[in-house]
PDB file of C-alpha atoms in Angstrom:
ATOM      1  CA  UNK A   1     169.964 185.396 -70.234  1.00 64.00           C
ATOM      2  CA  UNK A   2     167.997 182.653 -68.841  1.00 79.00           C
ATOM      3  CA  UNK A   3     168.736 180.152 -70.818  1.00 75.00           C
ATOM      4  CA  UNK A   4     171.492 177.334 -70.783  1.00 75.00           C
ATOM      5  CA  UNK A   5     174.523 177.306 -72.784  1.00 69.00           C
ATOM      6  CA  UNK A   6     173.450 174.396 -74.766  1.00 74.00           C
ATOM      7  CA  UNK A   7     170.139 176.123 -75.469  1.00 79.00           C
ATOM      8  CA  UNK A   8     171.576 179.569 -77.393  1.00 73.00           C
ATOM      9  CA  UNK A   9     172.279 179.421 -80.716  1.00 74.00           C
ATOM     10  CA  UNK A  10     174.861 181.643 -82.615  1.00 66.00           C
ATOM     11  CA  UNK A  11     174.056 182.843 -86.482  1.00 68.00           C
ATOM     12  CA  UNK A  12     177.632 183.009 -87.556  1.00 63.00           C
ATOM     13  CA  UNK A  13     176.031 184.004 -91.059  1.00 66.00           C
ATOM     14  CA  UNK A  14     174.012 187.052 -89.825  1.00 70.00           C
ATOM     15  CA  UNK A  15     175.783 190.600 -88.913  1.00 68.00           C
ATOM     16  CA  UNK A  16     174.788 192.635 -86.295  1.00 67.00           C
ATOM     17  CA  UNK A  17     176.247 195.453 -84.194  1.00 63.00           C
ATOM     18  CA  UNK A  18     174.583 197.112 -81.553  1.00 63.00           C
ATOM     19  CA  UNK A  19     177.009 199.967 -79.735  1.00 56.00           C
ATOM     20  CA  UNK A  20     180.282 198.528 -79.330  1.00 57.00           C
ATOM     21  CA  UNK A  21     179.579 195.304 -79.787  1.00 59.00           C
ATOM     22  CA  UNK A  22     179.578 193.937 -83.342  1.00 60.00           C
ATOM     23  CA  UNK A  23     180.206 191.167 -85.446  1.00 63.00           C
ATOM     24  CA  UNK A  24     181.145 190.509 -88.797  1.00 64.00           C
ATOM     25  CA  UNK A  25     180.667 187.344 -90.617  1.00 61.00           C
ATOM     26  CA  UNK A  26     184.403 185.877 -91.688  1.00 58.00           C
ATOM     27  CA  UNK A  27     185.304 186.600 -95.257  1.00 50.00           C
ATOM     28  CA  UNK A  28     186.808 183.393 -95.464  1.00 45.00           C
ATOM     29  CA  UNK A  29     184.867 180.416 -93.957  1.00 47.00           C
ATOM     30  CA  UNK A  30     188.524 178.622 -92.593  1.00 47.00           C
ATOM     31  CA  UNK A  31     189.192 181.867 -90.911  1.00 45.00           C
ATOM     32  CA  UNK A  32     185.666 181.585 -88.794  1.00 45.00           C
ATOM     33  CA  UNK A  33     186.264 177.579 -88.309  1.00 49.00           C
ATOM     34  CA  UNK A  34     190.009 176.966 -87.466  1.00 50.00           C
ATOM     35  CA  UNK A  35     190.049 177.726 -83.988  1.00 53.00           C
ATOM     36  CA  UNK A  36     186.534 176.029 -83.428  1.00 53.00           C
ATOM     37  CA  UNK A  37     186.735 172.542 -81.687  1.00 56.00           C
ATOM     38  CA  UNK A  38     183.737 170.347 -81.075  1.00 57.00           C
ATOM     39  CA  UNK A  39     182.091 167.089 -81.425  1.00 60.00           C
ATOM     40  CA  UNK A  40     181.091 165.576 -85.159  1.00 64.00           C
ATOM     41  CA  UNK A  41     177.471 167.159 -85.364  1.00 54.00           C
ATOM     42  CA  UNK A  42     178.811 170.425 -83.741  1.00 55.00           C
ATOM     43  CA  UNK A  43     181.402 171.123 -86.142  1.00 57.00           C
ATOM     44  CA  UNK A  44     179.142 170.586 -89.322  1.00 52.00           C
ATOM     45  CA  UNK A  45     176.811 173.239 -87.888  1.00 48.00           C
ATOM     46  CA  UNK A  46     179.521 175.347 -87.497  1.00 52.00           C
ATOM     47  CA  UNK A  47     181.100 174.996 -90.916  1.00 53.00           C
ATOM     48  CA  UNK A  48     177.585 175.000 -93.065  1.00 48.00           C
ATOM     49  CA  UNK A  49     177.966 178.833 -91.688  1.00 46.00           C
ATOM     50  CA  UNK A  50     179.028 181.652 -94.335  1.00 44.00           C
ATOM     51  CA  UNK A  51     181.134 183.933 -95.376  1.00 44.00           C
ATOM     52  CA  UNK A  52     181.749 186.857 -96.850  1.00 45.00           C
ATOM     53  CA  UNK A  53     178.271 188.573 -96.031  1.00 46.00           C
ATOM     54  CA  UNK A  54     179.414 192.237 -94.704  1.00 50.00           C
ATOM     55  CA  UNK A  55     180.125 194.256 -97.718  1.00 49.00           C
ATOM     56  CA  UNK A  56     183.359 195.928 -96.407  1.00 52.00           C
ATOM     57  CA  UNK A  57     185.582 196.068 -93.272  1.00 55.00           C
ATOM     58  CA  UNK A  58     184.528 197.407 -90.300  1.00 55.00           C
ATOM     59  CA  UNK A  59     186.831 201.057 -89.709  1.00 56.00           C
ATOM     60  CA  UNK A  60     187.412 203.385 -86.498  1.00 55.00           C
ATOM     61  CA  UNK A  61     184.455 205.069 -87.872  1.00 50.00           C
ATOM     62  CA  UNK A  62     181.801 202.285 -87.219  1.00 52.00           C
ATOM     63  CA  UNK A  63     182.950 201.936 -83.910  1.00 51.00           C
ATOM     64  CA  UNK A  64     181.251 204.557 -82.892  1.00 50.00           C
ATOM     65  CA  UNK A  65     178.232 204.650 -85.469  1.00 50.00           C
ATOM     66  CA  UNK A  66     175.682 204.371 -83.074  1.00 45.00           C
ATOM     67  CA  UNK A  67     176.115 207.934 -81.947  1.00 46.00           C
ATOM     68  CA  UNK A  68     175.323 209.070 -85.410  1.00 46.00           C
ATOM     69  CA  UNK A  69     171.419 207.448 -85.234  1.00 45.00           C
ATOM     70  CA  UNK A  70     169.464 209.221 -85.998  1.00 48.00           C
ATOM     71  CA  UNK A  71     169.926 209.931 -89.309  1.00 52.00           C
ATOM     72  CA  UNK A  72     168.990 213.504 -88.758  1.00 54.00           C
ATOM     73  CA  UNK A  73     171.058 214.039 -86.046  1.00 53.00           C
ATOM     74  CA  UNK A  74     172.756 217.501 -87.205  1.00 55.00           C
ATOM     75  CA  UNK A  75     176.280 215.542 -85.540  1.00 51.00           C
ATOM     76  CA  UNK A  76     179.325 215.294 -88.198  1.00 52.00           C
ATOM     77  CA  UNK A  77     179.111 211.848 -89.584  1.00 53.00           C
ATOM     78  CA  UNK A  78     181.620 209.961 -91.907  1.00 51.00           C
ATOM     79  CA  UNK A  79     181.387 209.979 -95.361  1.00 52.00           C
ATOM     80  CA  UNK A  80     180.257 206.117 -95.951  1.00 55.00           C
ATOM     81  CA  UNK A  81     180.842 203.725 -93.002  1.00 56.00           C
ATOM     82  CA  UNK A  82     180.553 200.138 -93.342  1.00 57.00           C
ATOM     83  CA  UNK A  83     177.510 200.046 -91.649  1.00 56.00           C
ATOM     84  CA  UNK A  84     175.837 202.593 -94.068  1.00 57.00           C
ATOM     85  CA  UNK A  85     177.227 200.904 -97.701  1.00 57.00           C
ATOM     86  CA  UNK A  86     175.816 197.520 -95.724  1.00 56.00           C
ATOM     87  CA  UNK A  87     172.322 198.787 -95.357  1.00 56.00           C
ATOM     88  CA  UNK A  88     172.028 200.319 -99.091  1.00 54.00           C
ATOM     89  CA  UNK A  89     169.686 199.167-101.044  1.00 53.00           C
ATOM     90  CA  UNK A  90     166.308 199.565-100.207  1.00 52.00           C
ATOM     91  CA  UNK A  91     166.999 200.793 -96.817  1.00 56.00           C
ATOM     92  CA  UNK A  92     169.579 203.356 -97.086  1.00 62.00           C
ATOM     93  CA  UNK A  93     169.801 205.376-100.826  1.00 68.00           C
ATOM     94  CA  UNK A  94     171.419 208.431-102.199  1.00 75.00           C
ATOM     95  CA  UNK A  95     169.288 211.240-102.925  1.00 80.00           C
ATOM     96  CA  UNK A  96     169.395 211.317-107.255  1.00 85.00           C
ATOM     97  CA  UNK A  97     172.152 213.838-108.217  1.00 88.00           C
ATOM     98  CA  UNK A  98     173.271 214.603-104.867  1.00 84.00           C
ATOM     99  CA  UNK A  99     177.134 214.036-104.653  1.00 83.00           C
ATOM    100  CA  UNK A 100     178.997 214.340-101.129  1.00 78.00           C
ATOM    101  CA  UNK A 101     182.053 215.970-102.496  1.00 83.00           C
ATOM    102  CA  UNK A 102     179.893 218.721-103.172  1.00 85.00           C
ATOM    103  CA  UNK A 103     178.508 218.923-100.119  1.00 80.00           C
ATOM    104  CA  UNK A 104     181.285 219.554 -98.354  1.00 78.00           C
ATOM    105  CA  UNK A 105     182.458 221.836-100.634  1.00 84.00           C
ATOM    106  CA  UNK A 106     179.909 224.248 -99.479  1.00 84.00           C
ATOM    107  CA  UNK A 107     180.242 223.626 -95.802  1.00 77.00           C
ATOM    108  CA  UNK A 108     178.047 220.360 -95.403  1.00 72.00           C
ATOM    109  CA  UNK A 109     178.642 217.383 -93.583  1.00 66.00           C
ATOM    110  CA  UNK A 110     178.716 214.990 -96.473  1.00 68.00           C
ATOM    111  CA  UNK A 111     175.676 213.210 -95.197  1.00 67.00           C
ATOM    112  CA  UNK A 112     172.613 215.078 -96.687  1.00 71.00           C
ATOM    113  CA  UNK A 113     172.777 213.245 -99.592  1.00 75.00           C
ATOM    114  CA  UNK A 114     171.002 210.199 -97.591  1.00 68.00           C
ATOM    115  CA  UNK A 115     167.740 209.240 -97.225  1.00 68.00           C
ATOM    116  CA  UNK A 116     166.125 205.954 -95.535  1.00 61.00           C
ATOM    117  CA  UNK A 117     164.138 203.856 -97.485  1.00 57.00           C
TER     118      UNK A 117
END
C-alpha cells in the first residue's frame, strides 16, 4: 500500500484468491496480452507470463469458497470446486475408497471423503 505504482509487481502466472477477489491465470496467453499496452521492455515482461495454470474454471461455487474454510466446518460444501481439484495433490487428497456419491447417498455432505495433506 505504500509503495509506488512503478514499484508493484503483478505475477500474471501465479493464482490466488482470497474472498471475493481472485484471479485466474489466462488459458490462452493472447487472451491475457491483447488489451495490454506498454512500452518495448514492458510488454516482453508481460508476454513471458503463462497460461493455462488453474486446472479448471472458476464456478458460482468458488465464489464463495472461503466460507467453507475450514475444512471441518460441518457447513454444506460443493462437491469439487475449482479451488479444491487446484490444490490436489499433496495438499488436498481423497480418503482411499471413499466415493462422494456414496456419501450423499446416506445423508452426507459429499465432503468427508477429504483430507489435507
Amino acid at each position: 500500500m505504500l509503495l509506488g505504482r512503478g514499484e508493484v509487481g503483478f505475477l500474471r502466472g501465479v493464482g490466488y484468491q482470497h474472498d471475493a477477489a481472485r484471479h485466474c491465470p489466462s488459458e490462452h496467453r493472447e487472451d491475457s496480452t491483447k488489451d495490454h499496452k506498454g512500452d518495448e521492455a514492458d510488454q516482453r515482461i508481460w508476454d513471458n507470463g503463462g497460461g493455462g495454470r488453474c486446472a479448471c474454471e472458476p464456478t458460482p461455487l468458488d465464489e464463495n469458497f472461503y466460507k467453507l474454510v475450514p475444512m471441518e466446518s460441518p457447513q454444506k460444501k460443493p462437491a469439487d470446486t475449482c479451488i479444491r481439484r487446484w490444490l490436489g495433490g499433496e495438499w488436498l487428497r481423497k480418503r482411499e475408497g471413499w466415493r462422494r456419491e456414496v456419501e450423499v447417498a446416506v445423508g452426507g455432505d459429499g465432503s468427508g471423503g477429504y483430507v489435507l495433506g
